[in-house]
Short mmCIF file of C-alpha atoms in Angstrom, two decimals:
data_model
loop_
_atom_site.label_atom_id
_atom_site.label_comp_id
_atom_site.label_asym_id
_atom_site.label_seq_id
_atom_site.Cartn_x
_atom_site.Cartn_y
_atom_site.Cartn_z
CA UNK G 8 10.07 2.41 10.08
CA UNK G 9 13.61 1.20 9.48
CA UNK G 10 13.72 -2.14 7.60
CA UNK G 11 16.25 -4.59 9.01
CA UNK G 12 18.00 -7.34 7.00
CA UNK G 13 15.96 -10.53 6.73
CA UNK G 14 16.70 -13.32 9.23
CA UNK G 15 15.41 -16.32 7.26
CA UNK G 16 16.58 -18.89 9.85
CA UNK G 17 14.51 -17.15 12.53
CA UNK G 18 11.44 -17.14 10.29
CA UNK G 19 11.71 -20.86 9.66
CA UNK G 20 12.07 -21.53 13.39
CA UNK G 21 8.65 -19.91 13.75
CA UNK G 22 7.11 -22.59 11.56
CA UNK G 23 7.45 -21.37 7.97
CA UNK G 24 8.72 -23.67 5.20
CA UNK G 25 9.18 -23.67 1.44
CA UNK G 26 7.25 -25.59 -1.21
CA UNK G 27 8.25 -25.64 -4.86
CA UNK G 28 5.78 -26.76 -7.50
CA UNK G 29 6.05 -27.15 -11.30
CA UNK G 30 5.08 -23.88 -12.90
CA UNK G 31 6.00 -21.32 -15.57
CA UNK G 32 8.68 -21.62 -16.74
CA UNK G 33 9.80 -24.27 -14.24
CA UNK G 34 8.68 -23.70 -10.65
CA UNK G 35 6.42 -21.69 -8.37
CA UNK G 36 7.46 -20.90 -4.79
CA UNK G 37 5.05 -21.12 -1.85
CA UNK G 38 6.14 -19.82 1.54
CA UNK G 39 3.88 -21.81 3.85
CA UNK G 40 2.69 -21.72 7.43
CA UNK G 41 0.90 -24.96 8.30
CA UNK G 42 -1.50 -24.50 11.21
CA UNK G 43 -3.86 -27.48 10.89
CA UNK G 44 -5.35 -29.50 8.06
CA UNK G 45 -8.81 -28.45 9.23
CA UNK G 46 -7.96 -24.73 9.38
CA UNK G 47 -9.04 -22.23 6.78
CA UNK G 48 -6.54 -21.46 4.03
CA UNK G 49 -5.31 -18.05 2.87
CA UNK G 50 -3.35 -17.52 -0.37
CA UNK G 51 -1.31 -14.30 -0.22
CA UNK G 52 -0.32 -12.35 -3.34
CA UNK G 53 2.12 -9.57 -2.47
CA UNK G 54 3.63 -7.08 -4.88
CA UNK G 55 6.00 -9.02 -7.20
CA UNK G 56 8.70 -6.35 -7.05
CA UNK G 57 9.86 -7.88 -3.73
CA UNK G 58 10.44 -11.55 -2.76
CA UNK G 59 7.51 -12.69 -0.63
CA UNK G 60 9.76 -13.70 2.26
CA UNK G 61 11.04 -10.14 2.48
CA UNK G 62 7.65 -8.89 3.56
CA UNK G 63 6.60 -11.73 5.85
CA UNK G 64 5.79 -9.24 8.69
CA UNK G 65 2.75 -8.20 6.65
CA UNK G 66 1.04 -11.59 6.91
CA UNK G 67 2.81 -13.80 9.44
CA UNK G 68 0.24 -13.09 12.15
CA UNK G 69 -2.40 -14.81 10.05
CA UNK G 70 -0.60 -18.05 10.89
CA UNK G 71 1.02 -17.48 14.28
CA UNK G 72 -1.77 -15.50 15.93
CA UNK G 73 -4.96 -16.36 13.99
CA UNK G 74 -4.11 -19.99 13.16
CA UNK G 75 -4.84 -20.08 9.43
CA UNK G 76 -2.86 -22.09 6.90
CA UNK G 77 -1.00 -19.40 4.95
CA UNK G 78 0.43 -19.78 1.46
CA UNK G 79 2.40 -16.71 0.36
CA UNK G 80 3.45 -16.88 -3.28
CA UNK G 81 6.31 -15.88 -5.52
CA UNK G 82 4.17 -16.12 -8.62
CA UNK G 83 5.79 -13.86 -11.23
CA UNK G 84 8.56 -15.52 -13.30
CA UNK G 85 11.98 -14.19 -12.38
CA UNK G 86 10.87 -12.67 -9.06
CA UNK G 87 11.71 -14.01 -5.62
CA UNK G 88 12.10 -17.79 -5.84
CA UNK G 89 9.84 -18.21 -8.86
CA UNK G 90 11.96 -19.52 -11.72
CA UNK G 91 12.72 -17.77 -14.99
CA UNK G 92 13.57 -14.20 -15.95
CA UNK G 93 11.57 -11.06 -16.52
CA UNK G 94 11.21 -12.11 -20.17
CA UNK G 95 9.05 -15.05 -19.02
CA UNK G 96 6.57 -12.79 -17.26
CA UNK G 97 3.21 -12.48 -18.95
CA UNK G 98 -0.26 -12.14 -17.46
CA UNK G 99 -1.02 -15.64 -18.72
CA UNK G 100 2.08 -17.06 -17.02
CA UNK G 101 1.21 -15.27 -13.81
CA UNK G 102 -2.33 -16.64 -13.86
CA UNK G 103 -1.07 -20.16 -14.56
CA UNK G 104 1.33 -20.01 -11.62
CA UNK G 105 -1.38 -18.86 -9.23
CA UNK G 106 -3.56 -21.70 -10.53
CA UNK G 107 -0.81 -24.14 -9.59
CA UNK G 108 -0.76 -22.88 -6.02
CA UNK G 109 -4.56 -22.80 -5.77
CA UNK G 110 -4.88 -26.35 -7.00
CA UNK G 111 -2.22 -27.51 -4.56
CA UNK G 112 -4.09 -25.97 -1.63
CA UNK G 113 -7.52 -27.36 -2.44
CA UNK G 114 -6.05 -30.77 -3.26
CA UNK G 115 -3.93 -31.09 -0.12
CA UNK G 116 -6.05 -29.07 2.33
CA UNK G 117 -9.60 -28.01 1.44
CA UNK G 118 -11.65 -25.64 -0.71
CA UNK G 119 -12.16 -23.40 2.33
CA UNK G 120 -9.65 -21.12 0.66
CA UNK G 121 -9.47 -17.32 0.74
CA UNK G 122 -7.45 -14.78 -1.25
CA UNK G 123 -5.45 -11.85 0.13
CA UNK G 124 -4.12 -9.25 -2.32
CA UNK G 125 -1.55 -7.16 -0.49
CA UNK G 126 -0.01 -3.77 -1.23
CA UNK G 127 -0.16 -2.05 -4.61
CA UNK G 128 0.45 -4.54 -7.40
CA UNK G 129 -0.41 -7.50 -5.19
CA UNK G 130 -3.93 -6.22 -4.68
CA UNK G 131 -4.38 -5.35 -8.36
CA UNK G 132 -3.00 -8.65 -9.65
CA UNK G 133 -5.14 -10.59 -7.13
CA UNK G 134 -8.18 -8.70 -8.39
CA UNK G 135 -7.17 -9.59 -11.96
CA UNK G 136 -6.78 -13.26 -11.06
CA UNK G 137 -10.32 -13.42 -9.66
CA UNK G 138 -11.48 -12.75 -13.21
CA UNK G 139 -10.29 -16.24 -14.14
CA UNK G 140 -10.91 -18.03 -10.84
CA UNK G 141 -13.74 -16.69 -8.68
CA UNK G 142 -13.85 -19.83 -6.49
CA UNK G 143 -12.57 -18.31 -3.28
CA UNK G 144 -14.69 -18.08 -0.15
CA UNK G 145 -13.63 -14.47 0.34
CA UNK G 146 -11.22 -11.80 -0.94
CA UNK G 147 -9.31 -9.27 1.19
CA UNK G 148 -7.70 -6.42 -0.75
CA UNK G 149 -5.24 -3.73 0.27
CA UNK G 150 -4.95 -1.98 -3.08
CA UNK G 151 -7.25 -1.98 -6.09
CA UNK G 152 -7.43 -1.33 -9.79
CA UNK G 153 -10.09 0.62 -11.67
CA UNK G 154 -10.08 -0.43 -15.32
CA UNK G 155 -8.42 2.26 -17.52
CA UNK G 156 -7.62 4.46 -14.50
CA UNK G 157 -3.86 4.17 -14.14
CA UNK G 158 -3.30 7.10 -11.78
CA UNK G 159 -2.00 4.97 -8.84
CA UNK G 160 0.89 3.62 -10.94
CA UNK G 161 1.98 7.13 -11.87
CA UNK G 162 0.72 7.18 -15.46
CA UNK G 163 -2.14 9.57 -16.31
CA UNK G 164 -4.87 7.61 -18.07
CA UNK G 165 -4.63 9.47 -21.44
CA UNK G 166 -0.96 8.47 -21.66
CA UNK G 167 -1.34 4.83 -20.63
CA UNK G 168 -1.58 3.33 -24.13
CA UNK G 169 1.25 5.47 -25.59
CA UNK G 170 3.40 4.54 -22.58
CA UNK G 171 2.60 0.89 -23.16
CA UNK G 172 3.63 1.13 -26.81
CA UNK G 173 6.90 2.82 -25.88
CA UNK G 174 7.71 0.24 -23.24
CA UNK G 175 7.04 -2.58 -25.66
CA UNK G 176 9.42 -1.01 -28.20
CA UNK G 177 12.18 -0.66 -25.60
CA UNK G 178 11.72 -4.22 -24.33
CA UNK G 179 11.81 -5.51 -27.89
CA UNK G 180 15.21 -3.85 -28.27
CA UNK G 181 16.48 -4.88 -24.85
CA UNK G 182 14.33 -7.57 -23.16
CA UNK G 183 15.77 -7.14 -19.65
CA UNK G 184 15.84 -3.31 -19.63
CA UNK G 185 15.16 -1.58 -16.33
CA UNK G 186 14.84 2.04 -15.22
CA UNK G 187 15.52 3.81 -11.96
CA UNK G 188 12.40 4.41 -9.92
CA UNK G 189 11.69 6.46 -6.86
CA UNK G 190 8.22 6.72 -5.30
CA UNK G 191 6.74 10.14 -4.62
CA UNK G 192 7.63 11.56 -1.21
CA UNK G 193 4.94 11.20 1.42
CA UNK G 194 3.80 14.41 3.11
CA UNK G 195 1.88 15.04 6.28
CA UNK G 196 0.63 12.32 8.59
CA UNK G 197 3.31 9.73 9.43
CA UNK G 198 5.30 10.80 6.38
CA UNK G 199 8.57 10.21 8.26
CA UNK G 200 7.68 6.54 8.83
CA UNK G 201 6.61 6.01 5.22
CA UNK G 202 9.73 7.69 3.86
CA UNK G 203 12.01 5.74 6.21
CA UNK G 204 10.46 2.50 4.89
CA UNK G 205 11.65 3.36 1.37
CA UNK G 206 15.00 4.75 2.59
CA UNK G 207 15.83 1.38 4.20
CA UNK G 208 14.04 -1.24 2.07
CA UNK G 209 17.28 -1.89 0.19
CA UNK G 210 18.57 -3.59 3.36
CA UNK G 211 16.46 -6.51 2.12
CA UNK G 212 16.01 -5.88 -1.57
CA UNK G 213 19.10 -4.17 -3.00
CA UNK G 214 17.57 -3.64 -6.46
CA UNK G 215 14.19 -2.44 -5.17
CA UNK G 216 14.45 0.84 -7.11
CA UNK G 217 15.36 -0.80 -10.41
CA UNK G 218 12.02 -1.10 -12.20
CA UNK G 219 11.84 -3.68 -14.99
CA UNK G 220 9.97 -2.32 -17.98
CA UNK G 221 8.42 -5.69 -18.66
CA UNK G 222 6.69 -5.30 -15.29
CA UNK G 223 5.41 -1.88 -16.38
CA UNK G 224 4.06 -3.48 -19.55
CA UNK G 225 2.15 -6.16 -17.61
CA UNK G 226 0.53 -3.77 -15.15
CA UNK G 227 -0.48 -1.46 -18.01
CA UNK G 228 -1.91 -4.42 -19.91
CA UNK G 229 -3.73 -5.52 -16.80
CA UNK G 230 -5.34 -2.13 -16.41
CA UNK G 231 -6.01 -1.15 -20.05
CA UNK G 232 -6.26 -4.17 -22.37
CA UNK G 233 -9.66 -4.69 -24.02
CA UNK G 234 -9.67 -8.31 -22.83
CA UNK G 235 -8.32 -7.59 -19.33
CA UNK G 236 -9.70 -9.82 -16.58
CA UNK G 237 -9.84 -6.69 -14.45
CA UNK G 238 -13.13 -5.96 -16.24
CA UNK G 239 -14.74 -9.14 -14.83
CA UNK G 240 -17.16 -8.45 -11.94
CA UNK G 241 -15.97 -9.83 -8.61
CA UNK G 242 -18.46 -12.28 -7.17
CA UNK G 243 -16.86 -13.44 -3.90
CA UNK G 244 -17.29 -11.37 -0.67
CA UNK G 245 -14.71 -8.57 -0.78
CA UNK G 246 -13.04 -6.66 2.05
CA UNK G 247 -11.32 -3.45 0.90
CA UNK G 248 -8.86 -1.42 2.96
CA UNK G 249 -8.87 2.29 2.31
CA UNK G 250 -5.73 4.08 3.58
CA UNK G 251 -6.50 7.73 4.15
CA UNK G 252 -2.93 9.05 3.73
CA UNK G 253 -1.77 6.91 0.84
CA UNK G 254 0.90 8.36 -1.42
CA UNK G 255 -0.25 6.29 -4.41
CA UNK G 256 -4.00 5.79 -4.06
CA UNK G 257 -6.23 8.84 -3.63
CA UNK G 258 -9.23 8.35 -1.35
CA UNK G 259 -11.53 8.95 -4.29
CA UNK G 260 -9.90 6.07 -6.19
CA UNK G 261 -10.76 3.60 -3.40
CA UNK G 262 -14.32 4.98 -3.32
CA UNK G 263 -14.82 4.60 -7.08
CA UNK G 264 -13.67 0.99 -6.97
CA UNK G 265 -15.70 0.12 -3.87
CA UNK G 266 -18.84 1.68 -5.32
CA UNK G 267 -18.44 -0.40 -8.47
CA UNK G 268 -18.58 -3.68 -6.53
CA UNK G 269 -21.93 -5.50 -6.69
CA UNK G 270 -20.87 -8.45 -4.47
CA UNK G 271 -21.06 -8.65 -0.69
CA UNK G 272 -18.52 -6.09 0.46
CA UNK G 273 -17.04 -4.18 3.37
CA UNK G 274 -14.90 -1.04 3.45
CA UNK G 275 -12.37 -0.53 6.26
CA UNK G 276 -10.82 2.90 6.59
CA UNK G 277 -7.28 2.99 7.95
CA UNK G 278 -6.24 6.44 9.18
CA UNK G 279 -2.63 5.93 8.14
CA UNK G 280 -0.05 5.79 5.32
CA UNK G 281 0.55 3.42 2.40
CA UNK G 282 3.06 1.21 4.22
CA UNK G 283 1.08 0.98 7.43
CA UNK G 284 0.24 -2.61 6.46
CA UNK G 285 3.94 -3.34 7.09
CA UNK G 286 4.67 -0.92 9.90
CA UNK G 287 1.61 -1.70 12.07
CA UNK G 288 0.06 -4.86 10.58
CA UNK G 289 -2.13 -5.78 13.58
CA UNK G 290 -5.24 -3.82 12.57
CA UNK G 291 -5.14 -5.32 9.06
CA UNK G 292 -4.56 -8.86 10.33
CA UNK G 293 -7.48 -8.68 12.76
CA UNK G 294 -9.93 -7.39 10.17
CA UNK G 295 -8.77 -9.96 7.62
CA UNK G 296 -9.11 -12.73 10.21
CA UNK G 297 -12.63 -11.57 11.10
CA UNK G 298 -13.61 -11.51 7.43
CA UNK G 299 -12.24 -14.94 6.69
CA UNK G 300 -13.79 -16.45 9.81
CA UNK G 301 -17.26 -15.22 8.80
CA UNK G 302 -17.08 -16.72 5.30
#
């Protein structure tokens, strides 16, 4: 799928607006679709390597078609319209910023609030956040994290801690250091669509393939630290999508995570590629809507 430049004016004509709240270090950005004060609320955490507006196709149907109140966040300092720089990004700061958005929603709408963790890091960071705030009616999750299993982020588990130490050293020397990144090529089913997504994503995010090492540090900390909130059992009902042709997440990885859940849960297999949530979002939106409406 070829990604076109973002038409922000058109998006706002469809009913989306911006909210800015005090956060870390200064403000948190919420991209909001207001359906009705009595509607259910969905907080969306997308991968923080892309501004949340730049992936609105992934979640906009939750508002326009399914009539939820949708709150999509820029929650990592220095990313999207969240204030600060990459040096301000810590797991604590991220958690505090999501808290700000959550408190805004339950204060101004209701506690009938649900969490959606979308794509790779969005799903993992949403799962992490539930370790500090389990008070959601339900959780829908596109990607997942198994504590100490860092394979989906391209780091074999035995090398995760040495890689973390090296990244910390480099960031200490140069706090804003980045490295070039290119995802592994997709092969087989719908590989052409998945590869075209990455070939054209720079139409919206010119620096998409410049990976900030501070981000690498935070995801490695999230997945390997002894005190990581990723170790906390999830208690709210959880819907997990399992993409069968995913370039990052092996099928066995999804299975291991799903089997570890002791809460109410449901597994949805999607016979498609990693970026199918963007290319053909309708099946995801319908299953998320059904899950939210039953909780």
